[in-house]
PDB file of C-alpha atoms in Angstrom:
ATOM      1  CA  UNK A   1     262.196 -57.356  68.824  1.00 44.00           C
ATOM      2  CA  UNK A   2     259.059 -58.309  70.507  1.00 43.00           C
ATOM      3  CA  UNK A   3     257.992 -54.752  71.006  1.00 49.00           C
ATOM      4  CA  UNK A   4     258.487 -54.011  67.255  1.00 50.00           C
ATOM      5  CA  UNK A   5     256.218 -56.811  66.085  1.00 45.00           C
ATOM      6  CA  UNK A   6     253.626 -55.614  68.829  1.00 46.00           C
ATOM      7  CA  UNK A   7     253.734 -51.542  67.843  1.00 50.00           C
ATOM      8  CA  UNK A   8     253.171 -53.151  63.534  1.00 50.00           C
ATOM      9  CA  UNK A   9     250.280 -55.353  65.004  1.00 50.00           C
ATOM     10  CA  UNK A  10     248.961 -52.285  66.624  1.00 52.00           C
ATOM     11  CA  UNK A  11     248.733 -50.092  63.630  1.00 51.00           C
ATOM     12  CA  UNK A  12     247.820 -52.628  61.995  1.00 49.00           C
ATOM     13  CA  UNK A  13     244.630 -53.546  63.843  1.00 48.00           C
ATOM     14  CA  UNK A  14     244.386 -49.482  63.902  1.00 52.00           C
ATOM     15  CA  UNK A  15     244.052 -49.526  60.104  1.00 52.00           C
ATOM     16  CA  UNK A  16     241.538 -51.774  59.695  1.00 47.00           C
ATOM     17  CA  UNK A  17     239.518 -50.351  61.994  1.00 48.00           C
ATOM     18  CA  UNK A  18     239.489 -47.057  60.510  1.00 48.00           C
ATOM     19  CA  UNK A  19     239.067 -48.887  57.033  1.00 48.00           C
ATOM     20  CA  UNK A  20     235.952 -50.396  58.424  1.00 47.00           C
ATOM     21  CA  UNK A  21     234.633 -46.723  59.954  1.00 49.00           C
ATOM     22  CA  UNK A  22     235.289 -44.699  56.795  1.00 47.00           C
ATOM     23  CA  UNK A  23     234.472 -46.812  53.935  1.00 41.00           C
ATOM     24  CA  UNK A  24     230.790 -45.784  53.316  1.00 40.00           C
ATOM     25  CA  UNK A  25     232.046 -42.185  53.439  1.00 37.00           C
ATOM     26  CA  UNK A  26     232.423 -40.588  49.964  1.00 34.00           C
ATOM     27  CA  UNK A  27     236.506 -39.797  50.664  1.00 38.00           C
ATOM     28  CA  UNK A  28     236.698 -36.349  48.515  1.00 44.00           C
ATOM     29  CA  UNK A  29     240.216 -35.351  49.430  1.00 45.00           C
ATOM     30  CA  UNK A  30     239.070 -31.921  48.860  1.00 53.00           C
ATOM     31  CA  UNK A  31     240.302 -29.682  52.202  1.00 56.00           C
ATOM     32  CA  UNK A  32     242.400 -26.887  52.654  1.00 86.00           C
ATOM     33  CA  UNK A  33     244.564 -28.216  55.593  1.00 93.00           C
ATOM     34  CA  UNK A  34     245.501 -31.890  56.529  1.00 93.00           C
ATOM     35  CA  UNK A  35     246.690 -32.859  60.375  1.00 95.00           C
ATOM     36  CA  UNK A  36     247.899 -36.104  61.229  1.00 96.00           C
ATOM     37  CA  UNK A  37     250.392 -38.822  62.473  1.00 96.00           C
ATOM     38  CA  UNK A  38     251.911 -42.030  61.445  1.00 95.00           C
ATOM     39  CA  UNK A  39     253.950 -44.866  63.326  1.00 93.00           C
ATOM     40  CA  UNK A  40     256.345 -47.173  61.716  1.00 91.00           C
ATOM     41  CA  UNK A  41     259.795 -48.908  61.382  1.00 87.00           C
ATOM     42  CA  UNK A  42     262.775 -47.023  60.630  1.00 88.00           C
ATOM     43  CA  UNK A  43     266.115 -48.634  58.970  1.00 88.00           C
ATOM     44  CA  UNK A  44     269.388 -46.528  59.731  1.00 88.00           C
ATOM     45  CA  UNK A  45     272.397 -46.550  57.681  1.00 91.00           C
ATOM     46  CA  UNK A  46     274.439 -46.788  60.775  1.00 85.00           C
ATOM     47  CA  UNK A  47     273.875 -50.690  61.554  1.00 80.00           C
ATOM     48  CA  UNK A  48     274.854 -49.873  64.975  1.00 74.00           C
ATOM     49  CA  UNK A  49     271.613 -48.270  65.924  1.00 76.00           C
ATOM     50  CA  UNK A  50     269.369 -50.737  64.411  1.00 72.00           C
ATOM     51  CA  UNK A  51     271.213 -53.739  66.888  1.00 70.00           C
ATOM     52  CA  UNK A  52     269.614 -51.214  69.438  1.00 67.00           C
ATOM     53  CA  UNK A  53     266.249 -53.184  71.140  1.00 67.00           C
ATOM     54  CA  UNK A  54     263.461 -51.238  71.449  1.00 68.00           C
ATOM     55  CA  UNK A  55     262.132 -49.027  68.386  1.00 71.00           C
ATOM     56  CA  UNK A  56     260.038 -45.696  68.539  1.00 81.00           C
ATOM     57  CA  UNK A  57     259.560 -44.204  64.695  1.00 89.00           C
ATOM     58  CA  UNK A  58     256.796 -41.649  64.375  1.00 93.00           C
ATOM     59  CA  UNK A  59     255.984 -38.514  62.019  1.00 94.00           C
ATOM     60  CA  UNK A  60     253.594 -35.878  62.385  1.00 96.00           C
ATOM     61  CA  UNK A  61     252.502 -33.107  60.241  1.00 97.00           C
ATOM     62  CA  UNK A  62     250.196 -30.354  59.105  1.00 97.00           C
ATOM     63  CA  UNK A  63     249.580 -29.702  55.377  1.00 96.00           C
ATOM     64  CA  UNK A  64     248.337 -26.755  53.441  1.00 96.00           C
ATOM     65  CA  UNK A  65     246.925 -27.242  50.196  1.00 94.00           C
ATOM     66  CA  UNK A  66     246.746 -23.855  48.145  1.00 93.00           C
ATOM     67  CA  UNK A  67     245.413 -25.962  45.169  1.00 91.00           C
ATOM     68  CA  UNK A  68     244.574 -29.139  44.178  1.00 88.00           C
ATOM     69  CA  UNK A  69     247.967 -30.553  43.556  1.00 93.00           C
ATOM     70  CA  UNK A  70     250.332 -28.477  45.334  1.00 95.00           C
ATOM     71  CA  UNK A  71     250.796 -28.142  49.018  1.00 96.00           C
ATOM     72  CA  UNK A  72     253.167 -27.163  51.816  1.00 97.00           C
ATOM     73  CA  UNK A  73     253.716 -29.000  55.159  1.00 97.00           C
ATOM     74  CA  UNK A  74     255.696 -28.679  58.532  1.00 97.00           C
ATOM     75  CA  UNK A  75     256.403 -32.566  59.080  1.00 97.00           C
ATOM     76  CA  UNK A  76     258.391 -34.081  61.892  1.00 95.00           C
ATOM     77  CA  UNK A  77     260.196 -37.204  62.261  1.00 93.00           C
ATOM     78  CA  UNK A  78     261.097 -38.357  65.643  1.00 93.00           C
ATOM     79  CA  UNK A  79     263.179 -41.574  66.694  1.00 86.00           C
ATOM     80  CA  UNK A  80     263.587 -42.951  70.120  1.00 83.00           C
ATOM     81  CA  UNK A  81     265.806 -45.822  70.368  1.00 76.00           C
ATOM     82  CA  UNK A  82     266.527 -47.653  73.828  1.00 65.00           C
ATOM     83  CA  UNK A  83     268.338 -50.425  74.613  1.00 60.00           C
ATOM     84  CA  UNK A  84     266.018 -52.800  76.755  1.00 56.00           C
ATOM     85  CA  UNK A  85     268.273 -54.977  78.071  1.00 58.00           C
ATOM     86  CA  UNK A  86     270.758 -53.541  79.811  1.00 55.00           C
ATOM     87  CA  UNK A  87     269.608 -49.677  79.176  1.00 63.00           C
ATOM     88  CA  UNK A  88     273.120 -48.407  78.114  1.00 74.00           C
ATOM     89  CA  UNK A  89     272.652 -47.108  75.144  1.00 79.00           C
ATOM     90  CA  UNK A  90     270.106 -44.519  74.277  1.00 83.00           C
ATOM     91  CA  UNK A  91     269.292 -42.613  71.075  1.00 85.00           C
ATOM     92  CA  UNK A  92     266.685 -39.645  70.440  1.00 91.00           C
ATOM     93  CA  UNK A  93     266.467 -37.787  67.400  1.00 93.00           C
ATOM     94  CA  UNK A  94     263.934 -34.994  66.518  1.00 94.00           C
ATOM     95  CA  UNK A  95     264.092 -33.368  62.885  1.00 96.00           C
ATOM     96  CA  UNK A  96     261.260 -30.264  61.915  1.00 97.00           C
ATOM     97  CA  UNK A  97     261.048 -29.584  58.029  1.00 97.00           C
ATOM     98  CA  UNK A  98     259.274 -27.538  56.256  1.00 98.00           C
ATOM     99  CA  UNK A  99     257.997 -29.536  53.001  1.00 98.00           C
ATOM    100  CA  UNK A 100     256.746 -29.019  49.319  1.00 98.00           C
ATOM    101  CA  UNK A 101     254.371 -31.779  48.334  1.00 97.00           C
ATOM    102  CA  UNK A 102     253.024 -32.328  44.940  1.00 97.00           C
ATOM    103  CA  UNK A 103     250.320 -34.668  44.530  1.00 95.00           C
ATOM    104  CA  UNK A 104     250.917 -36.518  41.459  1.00 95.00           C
ATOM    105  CA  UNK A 105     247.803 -38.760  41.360  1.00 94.00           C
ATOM    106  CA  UNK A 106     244.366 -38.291  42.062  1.00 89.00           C
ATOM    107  CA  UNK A 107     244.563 -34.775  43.591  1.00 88.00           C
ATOM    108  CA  UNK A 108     240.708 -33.902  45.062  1.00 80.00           C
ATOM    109  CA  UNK A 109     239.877 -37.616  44.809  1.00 84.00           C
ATOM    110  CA  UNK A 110     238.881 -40.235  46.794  1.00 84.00           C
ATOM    111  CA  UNK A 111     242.299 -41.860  46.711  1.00 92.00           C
ATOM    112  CA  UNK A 112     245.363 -40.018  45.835  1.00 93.00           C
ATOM    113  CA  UNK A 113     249.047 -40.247  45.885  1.00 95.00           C
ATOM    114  CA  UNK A 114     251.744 -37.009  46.412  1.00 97.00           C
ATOM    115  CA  UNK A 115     255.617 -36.905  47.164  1.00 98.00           C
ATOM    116  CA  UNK A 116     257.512 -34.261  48.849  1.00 98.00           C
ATOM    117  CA  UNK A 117     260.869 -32.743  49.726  1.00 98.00           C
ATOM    118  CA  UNK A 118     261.490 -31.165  53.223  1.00 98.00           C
ATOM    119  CA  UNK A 119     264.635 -29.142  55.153  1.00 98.00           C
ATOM    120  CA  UNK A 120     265.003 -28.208  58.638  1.00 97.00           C
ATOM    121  CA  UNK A 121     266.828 -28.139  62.010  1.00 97.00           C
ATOM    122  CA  UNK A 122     266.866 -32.220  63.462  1.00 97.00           C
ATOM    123  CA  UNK A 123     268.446 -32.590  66.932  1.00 96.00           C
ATOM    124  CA  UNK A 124     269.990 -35.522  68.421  1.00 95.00           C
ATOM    125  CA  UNK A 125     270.771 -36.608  71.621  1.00 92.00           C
ATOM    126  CA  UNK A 126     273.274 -40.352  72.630  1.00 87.00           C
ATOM    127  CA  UNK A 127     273.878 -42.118  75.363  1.00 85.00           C
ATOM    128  CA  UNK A 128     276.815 -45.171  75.545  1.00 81.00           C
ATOM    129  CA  UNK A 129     277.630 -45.886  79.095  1.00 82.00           C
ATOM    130  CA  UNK A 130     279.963 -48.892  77.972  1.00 80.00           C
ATOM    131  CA  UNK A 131     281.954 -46.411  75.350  1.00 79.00           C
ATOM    132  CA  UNK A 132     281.557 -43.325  77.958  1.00 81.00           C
ATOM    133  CA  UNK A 133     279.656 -40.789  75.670  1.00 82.00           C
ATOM    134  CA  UNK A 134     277.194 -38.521  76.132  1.00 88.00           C
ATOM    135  CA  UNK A 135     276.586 -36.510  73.063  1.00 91.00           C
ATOM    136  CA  UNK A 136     273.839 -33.724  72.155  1.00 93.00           C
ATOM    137  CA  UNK A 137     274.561 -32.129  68.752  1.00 95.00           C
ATOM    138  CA  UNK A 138     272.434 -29.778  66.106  1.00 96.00           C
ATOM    139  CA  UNK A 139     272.067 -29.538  62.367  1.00 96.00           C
ATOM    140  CA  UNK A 140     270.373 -28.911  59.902  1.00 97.00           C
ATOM    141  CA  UNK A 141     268.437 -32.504  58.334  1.00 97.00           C
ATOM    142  CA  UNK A 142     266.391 -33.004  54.698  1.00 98.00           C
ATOM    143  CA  UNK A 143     263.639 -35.312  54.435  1.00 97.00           C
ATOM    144  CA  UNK A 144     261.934 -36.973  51.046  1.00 97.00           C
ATOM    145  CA  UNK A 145     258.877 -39.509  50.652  1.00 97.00           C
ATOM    146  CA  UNK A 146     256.159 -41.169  48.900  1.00 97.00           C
ATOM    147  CA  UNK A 147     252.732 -40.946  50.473  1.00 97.00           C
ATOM    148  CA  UNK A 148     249.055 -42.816  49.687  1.00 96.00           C
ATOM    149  CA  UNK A 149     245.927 -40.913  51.321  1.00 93.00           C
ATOM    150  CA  UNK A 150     242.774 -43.150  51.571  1.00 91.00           C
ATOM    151  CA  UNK A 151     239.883 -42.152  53.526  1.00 82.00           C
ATOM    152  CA  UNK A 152     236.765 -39.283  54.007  1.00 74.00           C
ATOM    153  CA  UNK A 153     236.255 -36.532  53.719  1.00 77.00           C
ATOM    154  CA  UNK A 154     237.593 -35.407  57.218  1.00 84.00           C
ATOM    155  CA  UNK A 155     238.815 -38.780  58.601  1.00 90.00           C
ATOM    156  CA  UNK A 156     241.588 -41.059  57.026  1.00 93.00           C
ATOM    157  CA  UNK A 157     244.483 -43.130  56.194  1.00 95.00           C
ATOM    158  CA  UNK A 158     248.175 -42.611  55.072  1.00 96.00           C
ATOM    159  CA  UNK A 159     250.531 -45.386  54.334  1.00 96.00           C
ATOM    160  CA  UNK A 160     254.417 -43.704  53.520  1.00 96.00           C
ATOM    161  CA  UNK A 161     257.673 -44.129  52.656  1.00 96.00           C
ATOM    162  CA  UNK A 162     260.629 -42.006  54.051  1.00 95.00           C
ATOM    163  CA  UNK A 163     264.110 -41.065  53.341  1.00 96.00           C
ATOM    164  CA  UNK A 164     266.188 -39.145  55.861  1.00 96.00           C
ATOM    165  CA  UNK A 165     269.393 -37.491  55.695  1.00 96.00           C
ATOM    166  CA  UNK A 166     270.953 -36.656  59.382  1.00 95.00           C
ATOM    167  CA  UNK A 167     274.425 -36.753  60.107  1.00 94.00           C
ATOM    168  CA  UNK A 168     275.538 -34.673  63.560  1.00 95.00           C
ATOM    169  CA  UNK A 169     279.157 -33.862  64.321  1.00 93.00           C
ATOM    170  CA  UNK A 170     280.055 -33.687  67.681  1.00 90.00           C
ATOM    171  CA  UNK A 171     283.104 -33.240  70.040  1.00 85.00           C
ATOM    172  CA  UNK A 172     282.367 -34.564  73.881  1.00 76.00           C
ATOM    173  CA  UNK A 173     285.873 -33.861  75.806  1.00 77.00           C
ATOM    174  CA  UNK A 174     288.100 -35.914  73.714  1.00 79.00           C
ATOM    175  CA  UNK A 175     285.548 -37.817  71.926  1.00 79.00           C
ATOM    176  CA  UNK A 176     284.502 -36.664  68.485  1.00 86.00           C
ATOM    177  CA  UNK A 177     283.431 -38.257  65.680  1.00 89.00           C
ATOM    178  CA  UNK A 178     279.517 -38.436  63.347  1.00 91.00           C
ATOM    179  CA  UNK A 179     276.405 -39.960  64.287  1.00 91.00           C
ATOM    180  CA  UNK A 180     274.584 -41.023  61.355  1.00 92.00           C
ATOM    181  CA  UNK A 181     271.010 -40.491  62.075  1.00 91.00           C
ATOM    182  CA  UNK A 182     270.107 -40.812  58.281  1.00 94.00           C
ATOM    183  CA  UNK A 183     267.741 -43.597  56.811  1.00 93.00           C
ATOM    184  CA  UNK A 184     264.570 -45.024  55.722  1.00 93.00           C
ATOM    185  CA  UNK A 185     261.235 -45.938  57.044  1.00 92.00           C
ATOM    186  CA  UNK A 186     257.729 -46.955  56.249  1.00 93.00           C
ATOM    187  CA  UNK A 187     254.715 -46.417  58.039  1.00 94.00           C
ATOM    188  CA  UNK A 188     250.606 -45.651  58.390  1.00 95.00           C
ATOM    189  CA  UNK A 189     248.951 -43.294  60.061  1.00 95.00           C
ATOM    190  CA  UNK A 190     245.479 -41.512  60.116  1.00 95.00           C
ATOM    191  CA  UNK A 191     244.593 -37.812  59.007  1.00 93.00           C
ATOM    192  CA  UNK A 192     242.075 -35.251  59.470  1.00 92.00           C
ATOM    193  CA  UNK A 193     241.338 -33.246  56.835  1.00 88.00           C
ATOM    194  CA  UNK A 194     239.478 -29.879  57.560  1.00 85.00           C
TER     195      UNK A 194
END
């Protein structure tokens, strides 16, 4: 729990510092391609993973904006859960979707606000030494969120809100069952806009 509060205090201090650099610049949200990255908290519907200590959440994507308003992205969502205290259980998830975003608010402007829908292949890999498993499944994932951009012209902010829907079958010897990697998260990140 005490690495969770540590990572939010971290971006947090991150923001503001960026904040700080970028406000005198006139933030024209006006570029062809956007790169970036966020870090946040992620909530799963499976309450068994979020009794897991220790708490990676992070998304990364590139953005092409055709026009003002409409836009398509690859973004990835990647989870690594570990648990710190006696390391026997272990979760990592990676999903890859290609998105549609629409910005629905202040497209070209300084501040602006889009949403988007994504689909692609996620991967997951679990580890319980007390229940015996070791799982590694594939499927395909969807993805859906809110975004805020903030910033300059090339250098800014995102703050977001994510839905994901994961759920991997697997059979391991005579073990089978779902993991439900599905959920929500929030988080902020930075962008570069070129």
């Amino acid at each position: 729990m005490a690495g969770r509060f540590l990572l939010i205090k971290a971006v947090l201090v991150l923001t503001c510092l960026l904040m700080a650099i970028s406000t005198p610049i006139s933030a024209k949200a006006e570029n062809t391609f956007v790169l970036g990255f966020s870090l946040g908290d992620f909530n799963f519907e499976d309450e068994d993973f979020n009794d897991i200590d220790g708490l990676l959440y992070g998304t990364e994507f590139l953005e092409w904006y055709p026009s003002e308003s409409w836009g398509l992205a690859i973004k990835t969502h990647k989870f690594y859960k570990n648990e710190s205290s006696n390391e026997d259980t272990e979760l990592l998830m990676y999903n890859a979707h290609l998105s549609v975003i629409w910005i629905f608010m202040g497209p070209g402007s300084d501040l602006q606000a889009g949403v988007y829908a994504g689909y692609g292949p996620g991967n997951v890999t679990y580890k319980n030494k007390t229940e015996d498993l070791d799982i590694e499944a594939s499927t395909n994932t969807s993805s859906g969120g809110l975004f805020i951009d903030w910033g300059g012209e090339t250098f800014g902010l995102r703050f977001g809100i994510h839905t994901v829907s994961a759920s991997f079958d697997y059979k391991d010897g005579d073990n089978s069952g779902t993991i439900n990697g599905s959920g929500t998260s929030a988080d902020i990140g930075v962008r570069v806009a070129f």
